[in-house]
Amino acid sequence: MPAASSRRIVLASRPVGEPKPSDFRLESAPVPEPGEGQVLLQTRWLSLDPYMRGRMSAAKSYAQPVEIGEPMVGGTVSKVVASRHPDFAVGDIVLSQSGWQDHALSDGTGLRKLDPSLAPISTALGVLGMPGMTAYTGLLNIGQPKSGETVVVAAAAGPVGSLVGQIAKLKGCRAVGIAGGPDKCRYLVEELGFDAAIDHYAADMPDKLRAACPKGIDVYFENVGGAVWDAVFPLLNDFARVPVCGLVAHYNAKELPPGPDRLPLLMSAVLSRRLTLRGFIVRDFASQAQDFQREVSQWLREGKIKYREDVVEGLEKAPEAFIGLLKGKNFGKLLVRVAS
Amino acid sequence: MPAASSRRIVLASRPVGEPKPSDFRLESAPVPEPGEGQVLLQTRWLSLDPYMRGRMSAAKSYAQPVEIGEPMVGGTVSKVVASRHPDFAVGDIVLSQSGWQDHALSDGTGLRKLDPSLAPISTALGVLGMPGMTAYTGLLNIGQPKSGETVVVAAAAGPVGSLVGQIAKLKGCRAVGIAGGPDKCRYLVEELGFDAAIDHYAADMPDKLRAACPKGIDVYFENVGGAVWDAVFPLLNDFARVPVCGLVAHYNAKELPPGPDRLPLLMSAVLSRRLTLRGFIVRDFASQAQDFQREVSQWLREGKIKYREDVVEGLEKAPEAFIGLLKGKNFGKLLVRVAS
């Protein structure tokens, strides 16, 4: 009897600029067998996140690049379907880093068991997972929002940005979101309680942002860069804090934009306005994981925080969905349902 | 009998680029008479500092610009020569903000009495004054140097930079200075105990800096910008901290440099290397003045800290000396002896 087949999506080539479908390749292989001390995981949910664009490039970063021919990395919610590990039983649901594939082996390192009775298991990849903790730790540690201040976040309808704005509101701030298109903007104000939302496709986006921030900007949670940064920069108040979390507008850039060179302008503003710019990734605040889980779970139970998921059906759709993510086509946390 | 005459140097015009002697004007007027509750101060020492270039421009900054026709601002050590204020007696020596002039009236606000038996009174403008406190607070609060780390400072033979490097040594760091010319570099290593000093006029300055920082740079205390920043930037380690204190290489710039635009490159590095850039001025840490005075005074008494002054004789020399300061011509804290 032939072994059952397992699919995976590997990096076929390193993208130049925007990733293309041909930068990915779908492969099949027999489902692997767990060795002693291992579990076999079947992927239920795969998370797609902008950081993955960085892993496709060979450039030095905070993480190793994916090698050509290797499966794309990614967080998953997976089910234990075979176990030779004393701590895991068949049927357990775990948070894993199985990547873009149907199955993966694990020796248990880094797995976290999920309790499906506490929250939908997919939230472990979103509001209660890495994106949520990114929003929570970056905003509170670096942004340090104070009541009455103005907090601006871009990619505001995404899983990070939507939580940044909602926490800002819980802290007594004015929350202003920038998002792509009227549907997302309406969602931010009507569903999530943002004070204002600006469509970043609007030709007069900088003017609209200025009007939405009559007292300037005290915290700008940077997810985007590019034209959004250019609109935010003149509005930053003295002592503004800028957690730099992502720069999705730059990820596909092939070369630096033409001049003039605005680096001296930025440094002069850092000095004269006493700005703080600080880059971070969620791992830098790993010690705050329990605080995050406790506090955000409670906000969720109390209905103070909402979240939205954008679900794509089938592993084979992951490349197209990921390419769309980099263009802001998703509306909510982008998830691939790999198996039900 | 005609009143005695008092000189002052006023801003004659706002410089375009590098200040010229004609941007200043020496005026004379009768020595003013103190009213009830006022003291008449005679300037002994005038401090010349790079921040004054900013006050000559009309651009918004953390301080009001000097108006055309008004005396240039500046810290002074002054002597009370007439008093109608209960807290000050003739002969008292005070730290003041009298500006570029022989005499000034004060109602006592902001004056601090100095005890000439504790330290030379000129140190209140240097190592025990604003430049010293700038070094101390910026390095310790923002730089947060840890034993074994590498701290780089530019304008290292100046009053701020020389204290930054010496405090870095006291904290167990490797201290690397960048300064203009072999005399200053020798002074940094042989007199102040820096581990290395790089001549910023050397054609291979970036290579020399790299060689002097074999483990990269953890703290860069930014006083300069321009070519020094360009040499430092590739060497900044993950989690490096950059207190942005001054950008003397930019102060005379008339326009932005040609492209490419390196702003996205900087932001990408802030993210991928988790850098912290934070601008500050000494006033932001005003609450730490007593800690600074106590700790640095003690280091001075114990011989753990040295300082150097560059004295110009006569108020009329202030414009030329200030223009030279912006070119790095001074060697040590630049002071004008206005009266003995």
mmCIF file of N, CA and C in Angstrom, chain A residues 28-126:
data_model
loop_
_atom_site.group_PDB
_atom_site.id
_atom_site.type_symbol
_atom_site.label_atom_id
_atom_site.label_comp_id
_atom_site.label_asym_id
_atom_site.label_seq_id
_atom_site.Cartn_x
_atom_site.Cartn_y
_atom_site.Cartn_z
ATOM 1 N N SER A 28 5.035 17.154 -3.560
ATOM 2 C CA SER A 28 4.382 16.101 -2.774
ATOM 3 C C SER A 28 5.406 15.047 -2.393
ATOM 4 N N ALA A 29 5.183 14.435 -1.266
ATOM 5 C CA ALA A 29 6.076 13.383 -0.776
ATOM 6 C C ALA A 29 5.255 12.524 0.167
ATOM 7 N N PRO A 30 5.721 11.333 0.470
ATOM 8 C CA PRO A 30 4.973 10.516 1.432
ATOM 9 C C PRO A 30 4.904 11.198 2.798
ATOM 10 N N VAL A 31 3.820 10.965 3.508
ATOM 11 C CA VAL A 31 3.713 11.485 4.870
ATOM 12 C C VAL A 31 4.837 10.874 5.699
ATOM 13 N N PRO A 32 5.608 11.690 6.399
ATOM 14 C CA PRO A 32 6.743 11.135 7.146
ATOM 15 C C PRO A 32 6.287 10.344 8.372
ATOM 16 N N GLU A 33 7.158 9.477 8.845
ATOM 17 C CA GLU A 33 6.876 8.639 10.024
ATOM 18 C C GLU A 33 7.614 9.214 11.227
ATOM 19 N N PRO A 34 6.934 9.390 12.361
ATOM 20 C CA PRO A 34 7.647 9.910 13.529
ATOM 21 C C PRO A 34 8.618 8.878 14.107
ATOM 22 N N GLY A 35 9.810 9.348 14.444
ATOM 23 C CA GLY A 35 10.773 8.496 15.138
ATOM 24 C C GLY A 35 10.508 8.555 16.641
ATOM 25 N N GLU A 36 11.319 7.832 17.387
ATOM 26 C CA GLU A 36 11.186 7.817 18.845
ATOM 27 C C GLU A 36 11.349 9.248 19.366
ATOM 28 N N GLY A 37 10.427 9.701 20.224
ATOM 29 C CA GLY A 37 10.496 11.054 20.780
ATOM 30 C C GLY A 37 9.904 12.123 19.866
ATOM 31 N N GLN A 38 9.317 11.692 18.753
ATOM 32 C CA GLN A 38 8.751 12.671 17.810
ATOM 33 C C GLN A 38 7.236 12.560 17.745
ATOM 34 N N VAL A 39 6.639 13.661 17.255
ATOM 35 C CA VAL A 39 5.221 13.616 16.926
ATOM 36 C C VAL A 39 5.059 13.955 15.449
ATOM 37 N N LEU A 40 3.993 13.441 14.872
ATOM 38 C CA LEU A 40 3.617 13.833 13.500
ATOM 39 C C LEU A 40 2.457 14.823 13.624
ATOM 40 N N LEU A 41 2.635 15.976 13.007
ATOM 41 C CA LEU A 41 1.643 17.044 13.068
ATOM 42 C C LEU A 41 0.954 17.190 11.724
ATOM 43 N N GLN A 42 -0.336 17.371 11.762
ATOM 44 C CA GLN A 42 -1.084 17.706 10.547
ATOM 45 C C GLN A 42 -1.536 19.157 10.674
ATOM 46 N N THR A 43 -1.221 19.932 9.675
ATOM 47 C CA THR A 43 -1.519 21.360 9.737
ATOM 48 C C THR A 43 -3.005 21.606 9.568
ATOM 49 N N ARG A 44 -3.584 22.382 10.500
ATOM 50 C CA ARG A 44 -4.971 22.808 10.355
ATOM 51 C C ARG A 44 -5.016 24.223 9.788
ATOM 52 N N TRP A 45 -4.275 25.137 10.435
ATOM 53 C CA TRP A 45 -4.260 26.538 10.016
ATOM 54 C C TRP A 45 -2.806 26.964 9.783
ATOM 55 N N LEU A 46 -2.598 27.643 8.683
ATOM 56 C CA LEU A 46 -1.290 28.249 8.401
ATOM 57 C C LEU A 46 -1.463 29.760 8.429
ATOM 58 N N SER A 47 -0.600 30.438 9.141
ATOM 59 C CA SER A 47 -0.619 31.899 9.209
ATOM 60 C C SER A 47 0.258 32.474 8.104
ATOM 61 N N LEU A 48 -0.258 33.473 7.405
ATOM 62 C CA LEU A 48 0.564 34.201 6.427
ATOM 63 C C LEU A 48 0.805 35.606 6.969
ATOM 64 N N ASP A 49 2.062 36.000 6.991
ATOM 65 C CA ASP A 49 2.460 37.261 7.633
ATOM 66 C C ASP A 49 3.523 37.963 6.795
ATOM 67 N N PRO A 50 3.526 39.311 6.838
ATOM 68 C CA PRO A 50 4.462 40.065 5.989
ATOM 69 C C PRO A 50 5.942 39.732 6.225
ATOM 70 N N TYR A 51 6.299 39.334 7.469
ATOM 71 C CA TYR A 51 7.722 39.067 7.735
ATOM 72 C C TYR A 51 8.283 37.997 6.810
ATOM 73 N N MET A 52 7.406 37.149 6.256
ATOM 74 C CA MET A 52 7.875 36.038 5.413
ATOM 75 C C MET A 52 8.589 36.541 4.161
ATOM 76 N N ARG A 53 8.222 37.768 3.726
ATOM 77 C CA ARG A 53 8.916 38.320 2.565
ATOM 78 C C ARG A 53 10.415 38.440 2.853
ATOM 79 N N GLY A 54 10.764 38.825 4.070
ATOM 80 C CA GLY A 54 12.177 38.932 4.443
ATOM 81 C C GLY A 54 12.893 37.601 4.401
ATOM 82 N N ARG A 55 12.202 36.545 4.793
ATOM 83 C CA ARG A 55 12.838 35.217 4.817
ATOM 84 C C ARG A 55 13.109 34.689 3.410
ATOM 85 N N MET A 56 12.422 35.251 2.414
ATOM 86 C CA MET A 56 12.630 34.811 1.032
ATOM 87 C C MET A 56 13.903 35.398 0.430
ATOM 88 N N SER A 57 14.450 36.432 1.086
ATOM 89 C CA SER A 57 15.657 37.082 0.583
ATOM 90 C C SER A 57 16.875 36.538 1.321
ATOM 91 N N ALA A 58 18.027 36.650 0.652
ATOM 92 C CA ALA A 58 19.247 36.132 1.264
ATOM 93 C C ALA A 58 19.876 37.146 2.213
ATOM 94 N N ALA A 59 19.340 38.381 2.256
ATOM 95 C CA ALA A 59 19.971 39.445 3.045
ATOM 96 C C ALA A 59 19.962 39.103 4.523
ATOM 97 N N LYS A 60 20.991 39.553 5.202
ATOM 98 C CA LYS A 60 21.103 39.385 6.644
ATOM 99 C C LYS A 60 19.919 40.085 7.311
ATOM 100 N N SER A 61 19.314 39.418 8.252
ATOM 101 C CA SER A 61 18.241 40.023 9.022
ATOM 102 C C SER A 61 18.269 39.366 10.385
ATOM 103 N N TYR A 62 17.168 39.540 11.134
ATOM 104 C CA TYR A 62 17.131 38.955 12.468
ATOM 105 C C TYR A 62 16.863 37.464 12.419
ATOM 106 N N ALA A 63 16.634 36.923 11.253
ATOM 107 C CA ALA A 63 16.351 35.499 11.154
ATOM 108 C C ALA A 63 17.048 34.936 9.924
ATOM 109 N N GLN A 64 17.279 33.647 9.943
ATOM 110 C CA GLN A 64 17.896 32.974 8.809
ATOM 111 C C GLN A 64 16.935 33.006 7.619
ATOM 112 N N PRO A 65 17.461 33.202 6.421
ATOM 113 C CA PRO A 65 16.595 33.085 5.250
ATOM 114 C C PRO A 65 16.179 31.630 5.019
ATOM 115 N N VAL A 66 15.064 31.475 4.335
ATOM 116 C CA VAL A 66 14.666 30.151 3.854
ATOM 117 C C VAL A 66 15.611 29.780 2.709
ATOM 118 N N GLU A 67 16.080 28.551 2.705
ATOM 119 C CA GLU A 67 16.953 28.125 1.607
ATOM 120 C C GLU A 67 16.109 27.734 0.396
ATOM 121 N N ILE A 68 16.683 27.901 -0.776
ATOM 122 C CA ILE A 68 16.008 27.472 -1.996
ATOM 123 C C ILE A 68 15.723 25.960 -1.895
ATOM 124 N N GLY A 69 14.494 25.585 -2.225
ATOM 125 C CA GLY A 69 14.116 24.174 -2.173
ATOM 126 C C GLY A 69 13.567 23.734 -0.831
ATOM 127 N N GLU A 70 13.681 24.609 0.179
ATOM 128 C CA GLU A 70 13.147 24.277 1.504
ATOM 129 C C GLU A 70 11.725 24.817 1.631
ATOM 130 N N PRO A 71 10.919 24.202 2.516
ATOM 131 C CA PRO A 71 9.556 24.707 2.710
ATOM 132 C C PRO A 71 9.580 26.126 3.268
ATOM 133 N N MET A 72 8.637 26.928 2.836
ATOM 134 C CA MET A 72 8.450 28.248 3.426
ATOM 135 C C MET A 72 8.134 28.092 4.913
ATOM 136 N N VAL A 73 8.695 28.994 5.720
ATOM 137 C CA VAL A 73 8.429 28.959 7.158
ATOM 138 C C VAL A 73 7.075 29.592 7.460
ATOM 139 N N GLY A 74 6.547 29.260 8.619
ATOM 140 C CA GLY A 74 5.302 29.894 9.021
ATOM 141 C C GLY A 74 4.732 29.251 10.265
ATOM 142 N N GLY A 75 4.019 30.052 11.020
ATOM 143 C CA GLY A 75 3.334 29.550 12.197
ATOM 144 C C GLY A 75 2.093 28.783 11.792
ATOM 145 N N THR A 76 1.795 27.705 12.517
ATOM 146 C CA THR A 76 0.630 26.876 12.212
ATOM 147 C C THR A 76 -0.089 26.492 13.504
ATOM 148 N N VAL A 77 -1.358 26.178 13.339
ATOM 149 C CA VAL A 77 -2.061 25.411 14.372
ATOM 150 C C VAL A 77 -2.228 24.012 13.799
ATOM 151 N N SER A 78 -1.714 23.041 14.516
ATOM 152 C CA SER A 78 -1.627 21.680 13.981
ATOM 153 C C SER A 78 -2.220 20.682 14.966
ATOM 154 N N LYS A 79 -2.543 19.518 14.426
ATOM 155 C CA LYS A 79 -3.123 18.448 15.239
ATOM 156 C C LYS A 79 -2.118 17.306 15.297
ATOM 157 N N VAL A 80 -1.950 16.749 16.477
ATOM 158 C CA VAL A 80 -1.071 15.591 16.617
ATOM 159 C C VAL A 80 -1.818 14.372 16.056
ATOM 160 N N VAL A 81 -1.251 13.782 14.989
ATOM 161 C CA VAL A 81 -1.917 12.623 14.375
ATOM 162 C C VAL A 81 -1.158 11.323 14.627
ATOM 163 N N ALA A 82 0.049 11.442 15.153
ATOM 164 C CA ALA A 82 0.784 10.253 15.606
ATOM 165 C C ALA A 82 1.793 10.744 16.621
ATOM 166 N N SER A 83 2.004 9.968 17.683
ATOM 167 C CA SER A 83 2.911 10.452 18.718
ATOM 168 C C SER A 83 3.789 9.338 19.259
ATOM 169 N N ARG A 84 5.071 9.601 19.295
ATOM 170 C CA ARG A 84 6.003 8.751 20.030
ATOM 171 C C ARG A 84 6.733 9.628 21.047
ATOM 172 N N HIS A 85 5.990 10.634 21.548
ATOM 173 C CA HIS A 85 6.533 11.601 22.520
ATOM 174 C C HIS A 85 5.638 11.533 23.757
ATOM 175 N N PRO A 86 6.216 11.398 24.951
ATOM 176 C CA PRO A 86 5.375 11.181 26.142
ATOM 177 C C PRO A 86 4.454 12.361 26.473
ATOM 178 N N ASP A 87 4.790 13.554 26.033
ATOM 179 C CA ASP A 87 3.999 14.726 26.436
ATOM 180 C C ASP A 87 2.842 15.032 25.495
ATOM 181 N N PHE A 88 2.765 14.337 24.368
ATOM 182 C CA PHE A 88 1.730 14.668 23.384
ATOM 183 C C PHE A 88 0.948 13.425 23.009
ATOM 184 N N ALA A 89 -0.385 13.601 22.916
ATOM 185 C CA ALA A 89 -1.267 12.483 22.553
ATOM 186 C C ALA A 89 -1.944 12.794 21.229
ATOM 187 N N VAL A 90 -2.297 11.735 20.518
ATOM 188 C CA VAL A 90 -3.043 11.919 19.271
ATOM 189 C C VAL A 90 -4.309 12.723 19.570
ATOM 190 N N GLY A 91 -4.552 13.728 18.751
ATOM 191 C CA GLY A 91 -5.709 14.596 18.953
ATOM 192 C C GLY A 91 -5.370 15.925 19.596
ATOM 193 N N ASP A 92 -4.196 16.018 20.227
ATOM 194 C CA ASP A 92 -3.799 17.311 20.794
ATOM 195 C C ASP A 92 -3.710 18.359 19.684
ATOM 196 N N ILE A 93 -4.129 19.563 20.029
ATOM 197 C CA ILE A 93 -3.991 20.709 19.121
ATOM 198 C C ILE A 93 -2.840 21.562 19.639
ATOM 199 N N VAL A 94 -1.895 21.885 18.753
ATOM 200 C CA VAL A 94 -0.702 22.621 19.193
ATOM 201 C C VAL A 94 -0.429 23.808 18.267
ATOM 202 N N LEU A 95 0.192 24.815 18.861
ATOM 203 C CA LEU A 95 0.768 25.906 18.079
ATOM 204 C C LEU A 95 2.164 25.462 17.683
ATOM 205 N N SER A 96 2.475 25.584 16.405
ATOM 206 C CA SER A 96 3.715 25.014 15.884
ATOM 207 C C SER A 96 4.303 25.953 14.838
ATOM 208 N N GLN A 97 5.479 25.632 14.404
ATOM 209 C CA GLN A 97 6.109 26.357 13.299
ATOM 210 C C GLN A 97 6.315 25.369 12.160
ATOM 211 N N SER A 98 5.251 24.747 11.729
ATOM 212 C CA SER A 98 5.370 23.682 10.728
ATOM 213 C C SER A 98 5.642 24.199 9.324
ATOM 214 N N GLY A 99 5.344 25.456 9.073
ATOM 215 C CA GLY A 99 5.584 25.999 7.735
ATOM 216 C C GLY A 99 4.476 25.638 6.767
ATOM 217 N N TRP A 100 4.748 25.916 5.502
ATOM 218 C CA TRP A 100 3.728 25.773 4.452
ATOM 219 C C TRP A 100 3.653 24.316 4.002
ATOM 220 N N GLN A 101 3.103 23.450 4.848
ATOM 221 C CA GLN A 101 3.004 22.043 4.458
ATOM 222 C C GLN A 101 1.893 21.346 5.233
ATOM 223 N N ASP A 102 1.480 20.216 4.647
ATOM 224 C CA ASP A 102 0.397 19.450 5.267
ATOM 225 C C ASP A 102 0.849 18.790 6.564
ATOM 226 N N HIS A 103 2.062 18.311 6.591
ATOM 227 C CA HIS A 103 2.529 17.543 7.741
ATOM 228 C C HIS A 103 3.935 17.997 8.134
ATOM 229 N N ALA A 104 4.266 17.796 9.387
ATOM 230 C CA ALA A 104 5.622 18.067 9.848
ATOM 231 C C ALA A 104 5.913 17.161 11.041
ATOM 232 N N LEU A 105 7.167 16.830 11.205
ATOM 233 C CA LEU A 105 7.607 16.113 12.399
ATOM 234 C C LEU A 105 8.130 17.136 13.400
ATOM 235 N N SER A 106 8.018 16.778 14.689
ATOM 236 C CA SER A 106 8.534 17.674 15.720
ATOM 237 C C SER A 106 9.010 16.829 16.892
ATOM 238 N N ASP A 107 10.068 17.276 17.545
ATOM 239 C CA ASP A 107 10.483 16.606 18.792
ATOM 240 C C ASP A 107 9.854 17.296 20.001
ATOM 241 N N GLY A 108 8.926 18.168 19.734
ATOM 242 C CA GLY A 108 8.212 18.849 20.828
ATOM 243 C C GLY A 108 8.750 20.224 21.144
ATOM 244 N N THR A 109 9.959 20.527 20.658
ATOM 245 C CA THR A 109 10.556 21.825 20.948
ATOM 246 C C THR A 109 9.696 22.946 20.382
ATOM 247 N N GLY A 110 9.327 23.872 21.227
ATOM 248 C CA GLY A 110 8.592 25.043 20.768
ATOM 249 C C GLY A 110 7.108 24.819 20.569
ATOM 250 N N LEU A 111 6.638 23.585 20.738
ATOM 251 C CA LEU A 111 5.189 23.355 20.606
ATOM 252 C C LEU A 111 4.470 23.873 21.850
ATOM 253 N N ARG A 112 3.283 24.435 21.628
ATOM 254 C CA ARG A 112 2.469 24.863 22.769
ATOM 255 C C ARG A 112 1.071 24.300 22.593
ATOM 256 N N LYS A 113 0.604 23.536 23.576
ATOM 257 C CA LYS A 113 -0.738 22.947 23.475
ATOM 258 C C LYS A 113 -1.791 24.032 23.609
ATOM 259 N N LEU A 114 -2.838 23.918 22.810
ATOM 260 C CA LEU A 114 -3.944 24.873 22.846
ATOM 261 C C LEU A 114 -5.170 24.194 23.427
ATOM 262 N N ASP A 115 -5.970 24.960 24.163
ATOM 263 C CA ASP A 115 -7.213 24.447 24.715
ATOM 264 C C ASP A 115 -8.363 24.998 23.878
ATOM 265 N N PRO A 116 -8.947 24.167 22.996
ATOM 266 C CA PRO A 116 -9.995 24.667 22.094
ATOM 267 C C PRO A 116 -11.227 25.187 22.821
ATOM 268 N N SER A 117 -11.354 24.893 24.121
ATOM 269 C CA SER A 117 -12.527 25.385 24.842
ATOM 270 C C SER A 117 -12.366 26.840 25.271
ATOM 271 N N LEU A 118 -11.134 27.343 25.254
ATOM 272 C CA LEU A 118 -10.896 28.713 25.724
ATOM 273 C C LEU A 118 -11.123 29.753 24.636
ATOM 274 N N ALA A 119 -10.722 29.445 23.418
ATOM 275 C CA ALA A 119 -10.861 30.397 22.316
ATOM 276 C C ALA A 119 -10.722 29.604 21.024
ATOM 277 N N PRO A 120 -11.292 30.085 19.938
ATOM 278 C CA PRO A 120 -11.097 29.400 18.655
ATOM 279 C C PRO A 120 -9.596 29.186 18.408
ATOM 280 N N ILE A 121 -9.236 27.996 17.957
ATOM 281 C CA ILE A 121 -7.804 27.681 17.871
ATOM 282 C C ILE A 121 -7.074 28.598 16.895
ATOM 283 N N SER A 122 -7.761 29.138 15.907
ATOM 284 C CA SER A 122 -7.084 30.011 14.931
ATOM 285 C C SER A 122 -6.585 31.305 15.577
ATOM 286 N N THR A 123 -7.186 31.703 16.724
ATOM 287 C CA THR A 123 -6.732 32.952 17.351
ATOM 288 C C THR A 123 -5.299 32.853 17.849
ATOM 289 N N ALA A 124 -4.799 31.631 18.004
ATOM 290 C CA ALA A 124 -3.406 31.469 18.442
ATOM 291 C C ALA A 124 -2.424 31.955 17.375
ATOM 292 N N LEU A 125 -2.932 32.173 16.160
ATOM 293 C CA LEU A 125 -2.087 32.731 15.098
ATOM 294 C C LEU A 125 -2.378 34.214 14.880
ATOM 295 N N GLY A 126 -3.335 34.771 15.606
ATOM 296 C CA GLY A 126 -3.742 36.147 15.357
ATOM 297 C C GLY A 126 -3.762 36.959 16.618
#
